[in-house]
PDB file of N, CA, C and O in Angstrom:
ATOM      1  N   MET A  29      96.093  82.013  86.873  1.00  0.00           N
ATOM      2  CA  MET A  29      96.461  83.112  87.460  1.00  0.00           C
ATOM      3  C   MET A  29      97.991  83.835  88.032  1.00  0.00           C
ATOM      4  O   MET A  29      98.602  83.514  88.174  1.00  0.00           O
ATOM      5  N   LEU A  30      98.381  85.137  87.271  1.00  0.00           N
ATOM      6  CA  LEU A  30      99.678  86.000  87.213  1.00  0.00           C
ATOM      7  C   LEU A  30      99.558  86.599  87.363  1.00  0.00           C
ATOM      8  O   LEU A  30      99.138  87.742  87.688  1.00  0.00           O
ATOM      9  N   ILE A  31     100.125  86.788  88.231  1.00  0.00           N
ATOM     10  CA  ILE A  31     100.340  87.829  89.535  1.00  0.00           C
ATOM     11  C   ILE A  31     101.641  88.638  88.980  1.00  0.00           C
ATOM     12  O   ILE A  31     102.930  87.920  89.150  1.00  0.00           O
ATOM     13  N   THR A  32     101.987  89.847  89.118  1.00  0.00           N
ATOM     14  CA  THR A  32     103.206  90.338  88.485  1.00  0.00           C
ATOM     15  C   THR A  32     103.708  90.934  89.290  1.00  0.00           C
ATOM     16  O   THR A  32     103.183  91.222  89.912  1.00  0.00           O
ATOM     17  N   PRO A  33     104.971  91.228  89.235  1.00  0.00           N
ATOM     18  CA  PRO A  33     105.659  92.550  90.810  1.00  0.00           C
ATOM     19  C   PRO A  33     104.801  93.648  90.257  1.00  0.00           C
ATOM     20  O   PRO A  33     104.715  94.334  91.524  1.00  0.00           O
ATOM     21  N   SER A  34     104.444  94.101  89.627  1.00  0.00           N
ATOM     22  CA  SER A  34     103.930  95.525  89.807  1.00  0.00           C
ATOM     23  C   SER A  34     102.316  95.639  90.544  1.00  0.00           C
ATOM     24  O   SER A  34     101.796  96.839  90.483  1.00  0.00           O
ATOM     25  N   MET A  35     102.005  94.322  90.256  1.00  0.00           N
ATOM     26  CA  MET A  35     101.201  93.970  91.331  1.00  0.00           C
ATOM     27  C   MET A  35     101.228  93.704  92.546  1.00  0.00           C
ATOM     28  O   MET A  35      99.885  94.287  93.961  1.00  0.00           O
ATOM     29  N   LEU A  36     102.400  94.323  93.119  1.00  0.00           N
ATOM     30  CA  LEU A  36     102.248  93.149  94.094  1.00  0.00           C
ATOM     31  C   LEU A  36     103.311  94.661  95.472  1.00  0.00           C
ATOM     32  O   LEU A  36     102.769  94.807  96.318  1.00  0.00           O
ATOM     33  N   PHE A  37     104.089  95.842  94.514  1.00  0.00           N
ATOM     34  CA  PHE A  37     104.535  96.899  94.637  1.00  0.00           C
ATOM     35  C   PHE A  37     104.383  97.614  94.102  1.00  0.00           C
ATOM     36  O   PHE A  37     104.979  97.761  92.311  1.00  0.00           O
ATOM     37  N   GLY A  38     104.929  98.677  94.331  1.00  0.00           N
ATOM     38  CA  GLY A  38     105.066 100.868  93.990  1.00  0.00           C
ATOM     39  C   GLY A  38     103.916 100.809  93.853  1.00  0.00           C
ATOM     40  O   GLY A  38     103.248 101.305  94.585  1.00  0.00           O
ATOM     41  N   MET A  39     103.748 102.332  93.383  1.00  0.00           N
ATOM     42  CA  MET A  39     102.847 103.442  93.143  1.00  0.00           C
ATOM     43  C   MET A  39     101.311 103.081  93.063  1.00  0.00           C
ATOM     44  O   MET A  39     100.176 103.029  93.175  1.00  0.00           O
ATOM     45  N   ASP A  40     101.330 102.151  91.771  1.00  0.00           N
ATOM     46  CA  ASP A  40      99.643 101.921  91.077  1.00  0.00           C
ATOM     47  C   ASP A  40      99.603 100.576  91.532  1.00  0.00           C
ATOM     48  O   ASP A  40      98.305 100.556  91.389  1.00  0.00           O
ATOM     49  N   ALA A  41     100.844  99.956  92.653  1.00  0.00           N
ATOM     50  CA  ALA A  41      99.998  98.482  92.873  1.00  0.00           C
ATOM     51  C   ALA A  41      98.559  99.108  94.135  1.00  0.00           C
ATOM     52  O   ALA A  41      98.446  99.920  95.030  1.00  0.00           O
ATOM     53  N   ARG A  42      97.816  98.203  93.769  1.00  0.00           N
ATOM     54  CA  ARG A  42      96.291  98.066  94.740  1.00  0.00           C
ATOM     55  C   ARG A  42      96.806  96.720  95.482  1.00  0.00           C
ATOM     56  O   ARG A  42      96.788  96.079  95.189  1.00  0.00           O
ATOM     57  N   SER A  43      96.617  97.528  97.266  1.00  0.00           N
ATOM     58  CA  SER A  43      96.398  96.802  97.850  1.00  0.00           C
ATOM     59  C   SER A  43      94.766  96.116  98.336  1.00  0.00           C
ATOM     60  O   SER A  43      94.597  96.819  99.185  1.00  0.00           O
ATOM     61  N   PRO A  44      94.187  94.900  99.035  1.00  0.00           N
ATOM     62  CA  PRO A  44      93.385  94.465  99.527  1.00  0.00           C
ATOM     63  C   PRO A  44      93.663  94.850 100.541  1.00  0.00           C
ATOM     64  O   PRO A  44      92.581  95.071 100.885  1.00  0.00           O
ATOM     65  N   THR A  45      94.535  93.644 101.489  1.00  0.00           N
ATOM     66  CA  THR A  45      94.686  94.738 102.182  1.00  0.00           C
ATOM     67  C   THR A  45      94.860  96.206 103.244  1.00  0.00           C
ATOM     68  O   THR A  45      94.096  96.471 104.050  1.00  0.00           O
ATOM     69  N   LEU A  46      95.685  96.658 102.404  1.00  0.00           N
ATOM     70  CA  LEU A  46      95.436  98.464 102.782  1.00  0.00           C
ATOM     71  C   LEU A  46      93.498  98.690 102.468  1.00  0.00           C
ATOM     72  O   LEU A  46      93.655  99.692 103.526  1.00  0.00           O
ATOM     73  N   SER A  47      93.096  98.627 101.683  1.00  0.00           N
ATOM     74  CA  SER A  47      91.707  99.464 101.584  1.00  0.00           C
ATOM     75  C   SER A  47      91.536  98.549 102.643  1.00  0.00           C
ATOM     76  O   SER A  47      90.427  99.293 103.129  1.00  0.00           O
ATOM     77  N   MET A  48      91.602  97.292 103.512  1.00  0.00           N
ATOM     78  CA  MET A  48      90.657  96.962 104.140  1.00  0.00           C
ATOM     79  C   MET A  48      91.214  97.455 105.931  1.00  0.00           C
ATOM     80  O   MET A  48      90.558  98.080 106.384  1.00  0.00           O
ATOM     81  N   LEU A  49      92.168  97.677 105.776  1.00  0.00           N
ATOM     82  CA  LEU A  49      92.961  98.574 106.502  1.00  0.00           C
ATOM     83  C   LEU A  49      92.126 100.199 106.684  1.00  0.00           C
ATOM     84  O   LEU A  49      92.159 100.493 107.917  1.00  0.00           O
ATOM     85  N   ALA A  50      91.860 100.528 105.559  1.00  0.00           N
ATOM     86  CA  ALA A  50      91.326 101.657 105.328  1.00  0.00           C
ATOM     87  C   ALA A  50      90.245 101.767 105.915  1.00  0.00           C
ATOM     88  O   ALA A  50      89.529 102.574 106.428  1.00  0.00           O
ATOM     89  N   ARG A  51      88.997 100.607 105.275  1.00  0.00           N
ATOM     90  CA  ARG A  51      87.528 100.934 105.922  1.00  0.00           C
ATOM     91  C   ARG A  51      87.865 100.404 107.633  1.00  0.00           C
ATOM     92  O   ARG A  51      86.897 100.668 108.257  1.00  0.00           O
ATOM     93  N   LEU A  52      88.620 100.181 107.778  1.00  0.00           N
ATOM     94  CA  LEU A  52      89.002 100.114 109.137  1.00  0.00           C
ATOM     95  C   LEU A  52      88.944 101.434 109.999  1.00  0.00           C
ATOM     96  O   LEU A  52      87.931 101.520 111.344  1.00  0.00           O
ATOM     97  N   GLU A  53      90.104 101.270 109.619  1.00  0.00           N
ATOM     98  CA  GLU A  53      90.424 103.571 109.680  1.00  0.00           C
ATOM     99  C   GLU A  53      89.869 104.512 110.179  1.00  0.00           C
ATOM    100  O   GLU A  53      89.247 105.121 111.235  1.00  0.00           O
ATOM    101  N   HIS A  54      88.929 104.057 109.049  1.00  0.00           N
ATOM    102  CA  HIS A  54      87.091 104.734 108.814  1.00  0.00           C
ATOM    103  C   HIS A  54      85.949 104.643 109.559  1.00  0.00           C
ATOM    104  O   HIS A  54      86.016 105.510 110.850  1.00  0.00           O
ATOM    105  N   ALA A  55      86.471 103.002 110.288  1.00  0.00           N
ATOM    106  CA  ALA A  55      85.378 102.945 111.324  1.00  0.00           C
ATOM    107  C   ALA A  55      85.915 103.632 112.320  1.00  0.00           C
ATOM    108  O   ALA A  55      85.302 103.131 113.295  1.00  0.00           O
ATOM    109  N   GLY A  56      87.093 104.150 113.187  1.00  0.00           N
ATOM    110  CA  GLY A  56      87.330 104.122 114.276  1.00  0.00           C
ATOM    111  C   GLY A  56      88.542 102.873 115.333  1.00  0.00           C
ATOM    112  O   GLY A  56      88.716 104.348 115.580  1.00  0.00           O
ATOM    113  N   PHE A  57      88.944 102.463 113.776  1.00  0.00           N
ATOM    114  CA  PHE A  57      89.663 102.030 114.847  1.00  0.00           C
ATOM    115  C   PHE A  57      91.033 101.996 114.675  1.00  0.00           C
ATOM    116  O   PHE A  57      91.926 103.200 113.590  1.00  0.00           O
ATOM    117  N   ASN A  58      91.638 101.886 115.424  1.00  0.00           N
ATOM    118  CA  ASN A  58      93.581 102.004 115.129  1.00  0.00           C
ATOM    119  C   ASN A  58      94.362 101.541 114.305  1.00  0.00           C
ATOM    120  O   ASN A  58      94.695 100.207 115.432  1.00  0.00           O
ATOM    121  N   ILE A  59      94.914 101.067 112.953  1.00  0.00           N
ATOM    122  CA  ILE A  59      95.340 100.138 112.444  1.00  0.00           C
ATOM    123  C   ILE A  59      97.074 100.693 112.723  1.00  0.00           C
ATOM    124  O   ILE A  59      97.216 100.170 110.837  1.00  0.00           O
ATOM    125  N   GLU A  60      97.297 101.694 112.333  1.00  0.00           N
ATOM    126  CA  GLU A  60      98.538 101.900 111.977  1.00  0.00           C
ATOM    127  C   GLU A  60      99.539 100.998 112.120  1.00  0.00           C
ATOM    128  O   GLU A  60     100.817 101.824 111.361  1.00  0.00           O
ATOM    129  N   ALA A  61      99.597 100.225 112.767  1.00  0.00           N
ATOM    130  CA  ALA A  61     100.706  98.847 113.598  1.00  0.00           C
ATOM    131  C   ALA A  61     100.942  98.177 112.741  1.00  0.00           C
ATOM    132  O   ALA A  61     101.730  97.926 111.701  1.00  0.00           O
ATOM    133  N   SER A  62      99.838  97.904 111.875  1.00  0.00           N
ATOM    134  CA  SER A  62      99.377  96.859 111.133  1.00  0.00           C
ATOM    135  C   SER A  62      99.873  97.327 109.778  1.00  0.00           C
ATOM    136  O   SER A  62     100.116  97.219 108.555  1.00  0.00           O
ATOM    137  N   ARG A  63      99.275  98.796 109.122  1.00  0.00           N
ATOM    138  CA  ARG A  63      99.867  99.304 107.721  1.00  0.00           C
ATOM    139  C   ARG A  63     100.981  99.441 107.866  1.00  0.00           C
ATOM    140  O   ARG A  63     102.047  99.797 106.814  1.00  0.00           O
ATOM    141  N   LEU A  64     101.735  99.918 108.869  1.00  0.00           N
ATOM    142  CA  LEU A  64     103.294 100.243 108.258  1.00  0.00           C
ATOM    143  C   LEU A  64     103.757  98.590 108.674  1.00  0.00           C
ATOM    144  O   LEU A  64     104.292  98.438 108.248  1.00  0.00           O
ATOM    145  N   GLU A  65     103.131  97.584 109.301  1.00  0.00           N
ATOM    146  CA  GLU A  65     103.852  96.582 108.817  1.00  0.00           C
ATOM    147  C   GLU A  65     103.735  96.558 107.262  1.00  0.00           C
ATOM    148  O   GLU A  65     104.487  95.645 106.733  1.00  0.00           O
ATOM    149  N   VAL A  66     102.427  96.811 106.709  1.00  0.00           N
ATOM    150  CA  VAL A  66     101.624  96.004 105.737  1.00  0.00           C
ATOM    151  C   VAL A  66     102.972  96.944 104.644  1.00  0.00           C
ATOM    152  O   VAL A  66     103.971  96.023 103.478  1.00  0.00           O
ATOM    153  N   ARG A  67     103.152  97.845 105.334  1.00  0.00           N
ATOM    154  CA  ARG A  67     104.291  99.057 104.007  1.00  0.00           C
ATOM    155  C   ARG A  67     105.272  98.183 104.042  1.00  0.00           C
ATOM    156  O   ARG A  67     105.798  98.606 102.983  1.00  0.00           O
ATOM    157  N   ALA A  68     105.557  97.811 105.436  1.00  0.00           N
ATOM    158  CA  ALA A  68     107.111  97.508 105.073  1.00  0.00           C
ATOM    159  C   ALA A  68     107.820  96.239 104.496  1.00  0.00           C
ATOM    160  O   ALA A  68     108.153  95.835 103.968  1.00  0.00           O
ATOM    161  N   LEU A  69     106.258  94.690 104.948  1.00  0.00           N
ATOM    162  CA  LEU A  69     106.406  93.712 104.102  1.00  0.00           C
ATOM    163  C   LEU A  69     106.505  93.403 102.277  1.00  0.00           C
ATOM    164  O   LEU A  69     107.297  93.292 101.943  1.00  0.00           O
ATOM    165  N   LYS A  70     105.229  95.127 102.185  1.00  0.00           N
ATOM    166  CA  LYS A  70     105.626  95.169 100.679  1.00  0.00           C
ATOM    167  C   LYS A  70     107.217  95.640 100.431  1.00  0.00           C
ATOM    168  O   LYS A  70     107.991  95.509  99.151  1.00  0.00           O
ATOM    169  N   HIS A  71     107.941  96.455 100.864  1.00  0.00           N
ATOM    170  CA  HIS A  71     109.081  97.501 100.240  1.00  0.00           C
ATOM    171  C   HIS A  71     110.270  96.620 100.543  1.00  0.00           C
ATOM    172  O   HIS A  71     110.279  96.349  99.982  1.00  0.00           O
ATOM    173  N   HIS A  72     109.998  94.817 101.625  1.00  0.00           N
ATOM    174  CA  HIS A  72     111.047  93.902 101.688  1.00  0.00           C
ATOM    175  C   HIS A  72     110.448  93.216 100.106  1.00  0.00           C
ATOM    176  O   HIS A  72     111.969  92.699  99.433  1.00  0.00           O
ATOM    177  N   LEU A  73     109.293  92.919  99.720  1.00  0.00           N
ATOM    178  CA  LEU A  73     109.857  92.071  98.489  1.00  0.00           C
ATOM    179  C   LEU A  73     109.933  92.762  97.343  1.00  0.00           C
ATOM    180  O   LEU A  73     110.298  92.469  96.610  1.00  0.00           O
ATOM    181  N   GLU A  74     110.111  94.235  97.116  1.00  0.00           N
ATOM    182  CA  GLU A  74     110.230  95.074  95.958  1.00  0.00           C
ATOM    183  C   GLU A  74     112.033  95.120  95.869  1.00  0.00           C
ATOM    184  O   GLU A  74     112.301  94.878  94.941  1.00  0.00           O
ATOM    185  N   MET A  75     112.451  94.755  97.497  1.00  0.00           N
ATOM    186  CA  MET A  75     113.883  95.263  97.313  1.00  0.00           C
ATOM    187  C   MET A  75     114.687  93.241  96.438  1.00  0.00           C
ATOM    188  O   MET A  75     115.939  94.138  96.623  1.00  0.00           O
ATOM    189  N   ALA A  76     114.069  92.538  97.252  1.00  0.00           N
ATOM    190  CA  ALA A  76     114.316  90.799  96.607  1.00  0.00           C
ATOM    191  C   ALA A  76     113.984  91.291  95.650  1.00  0.00           C
ATOM    192  O   ALA A  76     115.198  90.700  94.793  1.00  0.00           O
ATOM    193  N   TYR A  77     113.085  91.780  95.037  1.00  0.00           N
ATOM    194  CA  TYR A  77     112.728  91.395  93.166  1.00  0.00           C
ATOM    195  C   TYR A  77     113.867  91.895  92.632  1.00  0.00           C
ATOM    196  O   TYR A  77     115.040  91.928  91.595  1.00  0.00           O
ATOM    197  N   HIS A  78     114.233  93.498  93.086  1.00  0.00           N
ATOM    198  CA  HIS A  78     115.423  93.816  92.482  1.00  0.00           C
ATOM    199  C   HIS A  78     116.745  93.813  92.474  1.00  0.00           C
ATOM    200  O   HIS A  78     117.717  93.865  91.770  1.00  0.00           O
ATOM    201  N   ALA A  79     116.494  93.602  94.257  1.00  0.00           N
ATOM    202  CA  ALA A  79     117.448  92.305  94.082  1.00  0.00           C
ATOM    203  C   ALA A  79     117.851  90.789  92.760  1.00  0.00           C
ATOM    204  O   ALA A  79     119.209  90.459  92.918  1.00  0.00           O
ATOM    205  N   LEU A  80     117.279  90.671  93.417  1.00  0.00           N
ATOM    206  CA  LEU A  80     117.073  89.159  91.806  1.00  0.00           C
ATOM    207  C   LEU A  80     117.581  89.114  91.399  1.00  0.00           C
ATOM    208  O   LEU A  80     118.427  88.858  89.453  1.00  0.00           O
ATOM    209  N   ASN A  81     116.024  90.803  90.686  1.00  0.00           N
ATOM    210  CA  ASN A  81     116.951  91.271  88.682  1.00  0.00           C
ATOM    211  C   ASN A  81     117.859  91.089  88.425  1.00  0.00           C
ATOM    212  O   ASN A  81     119.399  91.049  87.340  1.00  0.00           O
ATOM    213  N   ASP A  82     118.701  91.617  89.474  1.00  0.00           N
ATOM    214  CA  ASP A  82     119.797  92.032  89.146  1.00  0.00           C
ATOM    215  C   ASP A  82     121.507  91.567  89.024  1.00  0.00           C
ATOM    216  O   ASP A  82     121.814  90.570  88.556  1.00  0.00           O
ATOM    217  N   ILE A  83     120.949  90.362  89.971  1.00  0.00           N
ATOM    218  CA  ILE A  83     122.183  88.480  89.570  1.00  0.00           C
ATOM    219  C   ILE A  83     121.276  87.836  88.969  1.00  0.00           C
ATOM    220  O   ILE A  83     122.192  87.633  88.061  1.00  0.00           O
ATOM    221  N   ARG A  84     119.971  88.346  88.267  1.00  0.00           N
ATOM    222  CA  ARG A  84     119.810  87.783  86.399  1.00  0.00           C
ATOM    223  C   ARG A  84     120.318  88.654  85.785  1.00  0.00           C
ATOM    224  O   ARG A  84     120.800  87.465  85.111  1.00  0.00           O
ATOM    225  N   LYS A  85     121.186  89.506  85.950  1.00  0.00           N
ATOM    226  CA  LYS A  85     121.222  89.935  85.241  1.00  0.00           C
ATOM    227  C   LYS A  85     122.928  90.101  85.340  1.00  0.00           C
ATOM    228  O   LYS A  85     123.850  89.508  83.600  1.00  0.00           O
ATOM    229  N   LEU A  86     123.837  89.991  85.599  1.00  0.00           N
ATOM    230  CA  LEU A  86     124.868  89.291  86.662  1.00  0.00           C
ATOM    231  C   LEU A  86     125.256  88.044  86.311  1.00  0.00           C
ATOM    232  O   LEU A  86     126.338  87.982  84.997  1.00  0.00           O
ATOM    233  N   ALA A  87     124.162  87.186  85.568  1.00  0.00           N
ATOM    234  CA  ALA A  87     124.161  86.320  85.381  1.00  0.00           C
ATOM    235  C   ALA A  87     124.605  85.637  83.764  1.00  0.00           C
ATOM    236  O   ALA A  87     124.895  84.533  83.370  1.00  0.00           O
ATOM    237  N   ALA A  88     124.157  86.669  82.913  1.00  0.00           N
ATOM    238  CA  ALA A  88     123.445  86.217  82.134  1.00  0.00           C
ATOM    239  C   ALA A  88     124.766  87.261  81.669  1.00  0.00           C
ATOM    240  O   ALA A  88     125.050  86.889  80.308  1.00  0.00           O
ATOM    241  N   HIS A  89     125.872  87.991  82.218  1.00  0.00           N
ATOM    242  CA  HIS A  89     127.446  88.714  81.702  1.00  0.00           C
ATOM    243  C   HIS A  89     128.095  87.751  81.547  1.00  0.00           C
ATOM    244  O   HIS A  89     128.515  87.228  82.209  1.00  0.00           O
ATOM    245  N   PRO A  90     128.693  88.089  80.219  1.00  0.00           N
ATOM    246  CA  PRO A  90     129.667  87.606  79.766  1.00  0.00           C
ATOM    247  C   PRO A  90     131.205  87.552  80.461  1.00  0.00           C
ATOM    248  O   PRO A  90     131.375  88.481  81.109  1.00  0.00           O
ATOM    249  N   PRO A  91     130.995  86.102  81.367  1.00  0.00           N
ATOM    250  CA  PRO A  91     132.174  86.363  82.390  1.00  0.00           C
ATOM    251  C   PRO A  91     134.258  87.216  81.759  1.00  0.00           C
ATOM    252  O   PRO A  91     134.825  87.076  82.271  1.00  0.00           O
ATOM    253  N   GLN A  92     133.934  86.906  80.296  1.00  0.00           N
ATOM    254  CA  GLN A  92     135.987  87.434  80.091  1.00  0.00           C
ATOM    255  C   GLN A  92     135.640  88.906  80.367  1.00  0.00           C
ATOM    256  O   GLN A  92     136.473  89.396  79.952  1.00  0.00           O
ATOM    257  N   GLN A  93     134.428  89.781  80.583  1.00  0.00           N
ATOM    258  CA  GLN A  93     134.327  91.078  80.485  1.00  0.00           C
ATOM    259  C   GLN A  93     134.816  91.570  82.046  1.00  0.00           C
ATOM    260  O   GLN A  93     134.570  92.584  82.065  1.00  0.00           O
ATOM    261  N   GLY A  94     133.997  90.695  82.491  1.00  0.00           N
ATOM    262  CA  GLY A  94     134.482  90.919  84.163  1.00  0.00           C
ATOM    263  C   GLY A  94     133.128  91.240  84.985  1.00  0.00           C
ATOM    264  O   GLY A  94     132.295  91.695  83.598  1.00  0.00           O
ATOM    265  N   TYR A  95     133.086  91.789  86.502  1.00  0.00           N
ATOM    266  CA  TYR A  95     131.656  92.298  86.884  1.00  0.00           C
ATOM    267  C   TYR A  95     132.775  93.810  87.465  1.00  0.00           C
ATOM    268  O   TYR A  95     133.696  93.211  88.113  1.00  0.00           O
ATOM    269  N   ARG A  96     131.774  94.649  88.018  1.00  0.00           N
ATOM    270  CA  ARG A  96     132.198  95.891  88.321  1.00  0.00           C
ATOM    271  C   ARG A  96     131.182  95.518  89.682  1.00  0.00           C
ATOM    272  O   ARG A  96     129.773  95.308  89.279  1.00  0.00           O
ATOM    273  N   VAL A  97     131.556  96.134  91.156  1.00  0.00           N
ATOM    274  CA  VAL A  97     131.599  95.745  92.364  1.00  0.00           C
ATOM    275  C   VAL A  97     131.732  96.998  93.144  1.00  0.00           C
ATOM    276  O   VAL A  97     132.557  97.955  92.167  1.00  0.00           O
ATOM    277  N   TRP A  98     130.318  97.578  93.368  1.00  0.00           N
ATOM    278  CA  TRP A  98     130.067  99.143  93.659  1.00  0.00           C
ATOM    279  C   TRP A  98     130.329  99.116  95.262  1.00  0.00           C
ATOM    280  O   TRP A  98     129.146  97.981  96.010  1.00  0.00           O
ATOM    281  N   TYR A  99     131.088  99.912  96.036  1.00  0.00           N
ATOM    282  CA  TYR A  99     131.031  99.661  97.576  1.00  0.00           C
ATOM    283  C   TYR A  99     130.257 100.994  97.656  1.00  0.00           C
ATOM    284  O   TYR A  99     129.517 101.931  96.959  1.00  0.00           O
TER     285      TYR A  99
END
């Protein structure tokens, strides 16, 4: 089974966990803390993916051209 980054985060990503939480909320349970936790974890996963992608691009950059650092 291949899991792509777009399957894990982003606006179009389907989340079985968030779907289950929605069903629990519809049944009357207070799941706000659980929903926030899942969304935070998905956000951190997305940020880590972008950071690793940037590192990959820098590693492929020829060293003689130098690196640009943003503050």
